[in-house]
Amino acid sequence: MRLRTPLALLGAALLVLVGPPLLATGDGSDTGTQIPGLRFMVPNTPGGGYDITARTMARNAEDAGLTHNIEVFNLPGAGGTVGLTRLVGEHGNGKLALSMGLGVVGAVHTNKSPSTLADTTPIARLTEEPDIVVVGKDSPYRTIGDLLAAWKKNPAAVPVGGGSSPGGPDHLAPMLMARAAGIAPKAVNYVPFDGGGELLASVLGNKVGFGVSGLGEYRDQIEAGELRLLAVTGPKRVPGMDAPTLREAGLDTEFTNWRGIVAPPGLSDAERTKLIGLITELHASKQWKESLEKNGWDDAFLAGEPFGDFLAEQDRRVGTVLKELGL
C-alpha cells in the first residue's frame, strides 16, 4: 500500500523509529510464526521417540519466541496409525500436526491402515539417528559378540523388544541384523511395544533378551549405567558412546531412523506455508541446534514438497524390504 498524505508519511516515520524494539520482543511476529492453539499429536505412549521429539520441538519453539502455548498430547495405538487416522480426519485443521517417522510408514503396511501418509500434508523431516542395541545392566550379554552367539544358537530363546510395531524401525533393524547374522527373519522372536517408553521397563527387567530403540530415548539410562549399550546400527560410531557399529561387529548391514512432522489434508496455502515457516524457523534456532546435540540426533531437515517425495519413496522402500524379508 502506498502512503500518500503527509500524515501517513509521519506515521510511517514513527513506525521506523519504534518498529525495531517492538519486533525484538521474540513474539514470532517478525517471522509470522505465531499459530495460536497449535497442537502436536504423538501417536504412541509417553517416553518414546515421537514423544520426545514433539515435546522438544514445543519447548524450543516457545523458548525461541516463535509461538506460544503449544499443546502436546498422546494418542497411541496400532503403531501410530490410530493417530494418523485421527489426523487425516481433521481435514483443513491448520492448528494440528503429527509427530511421526519411519515407524508410521511401516505400520501403515503391517496394519493395512485405510489412512496413509499420502493423505496428509507433508511439513518437514527433522532428524535422523541410528537405532541402538541395548540390554539391562544385569544382562549376561556383555558384548554384541556375546549376544549374537546366543541369538544364533537359539533365536526363539532370545526375544528382541522394539518400540514400534512390525514394519517400523525397531522391527526392521533387528530383522536386518538377523539376516546378516544368518538367522532367518521369520525365526526372530520380536516383541513389539508402543514406543520406547513402554519397552524400557522390559529391557531394564531383562524380560526381553535385548532391546532396539533410538539413542535419544535411552541416552540418560545408558549414561546412568542402567542400560548397557552393545552396538549402534548406523554407519559410524556415536561420539561419547562406547559401542561398535554393526559392521564392526561383523554384520554386513546398517540402519538409520528418521522423524518428521505432517499435518491434516485440506490446508489452505497460507496455513501450509505458516506451518512450514514455523518449523523452518525452529530448525534455524540455537535452541533446536542444542537439542540436536544433546539427543544425538543428526540434522536431516527437508521441508514441503521434497519431504512429500521422500515419504513416497520411503513407503515403496518399506514395502520392498518387508517383502524381501518374507514378512
PDB file of N, CA, C and O in Angstrom, residues 20 100 259 261 318:
ATOM      1  N   PRO A  20      11.771  -1.478  15.461  1.00  0.00           N
ATOM      2  CA  PRO A  20      12.720  -2.487  15.909  1.00  0.00           C
ATOM      3  C   PRO A  20      12.519  -2.974  17.331  1.00  0.00           C
ATOM      4  O   PRO A  20      12.507  -4.160  17.582  1.00  0.00           O
ATOM      5  N   MET A 100       5.892 -37.907  13.722  1.00  0.00           N
ATOM      6  CA  MET A 100       5.882 -39.236  13.120  1.00  0.00           C
ATOM      7  C   MET A 100       7.266 -39.577  12.568  1.00  0.00           C
ATOM      8  O   MET A 100       8.208 -38.818  12.722  1.00  0.00           O
ATOM      9  N   ARG A 259      12.675 -38.904  11.737  1.00  0.00           N
ATOM     10  CA  ARG A 259      11.411 -38.413  12.281  1.00  0.00           C
ATOM     11  C   ARG A 259      11.054 -37.076  11.651  1.00  0.00           C
ATOM     12  O   ARG A 259      11.929 -36.319  11.236  1.00  0.00           O
ATOM     13  N   ILE A 261       7.325 -34.253  10.671  1.00  0.00           N
ATOM     14  CA  ILE A 261       6.025 -33.676  11.014  1.00  0.00           C
ATOM     15  C   ILE A 261       5.134 -33.651   9.771  1.00  0.00           C
ATOM     16  O   ILE A 261       5.560 -33.225   8.695  1.00  0.00           O
ATOM     17  N   VAL A 318       9.941 -49.477   2.284  1.00  0.00           N
ATOM     18  CA  VAL A 318       9.499 -50.346   3.371  1.00  0.00           C
ATOM     19  C   VAL A 318       8.734 -51.542   2.827  1.00  0.00           C
ATOM     20  O   VAL A 318       8.939 -52.688   3.267  1.00  0.00           O
TER      21      VAL A 318
END
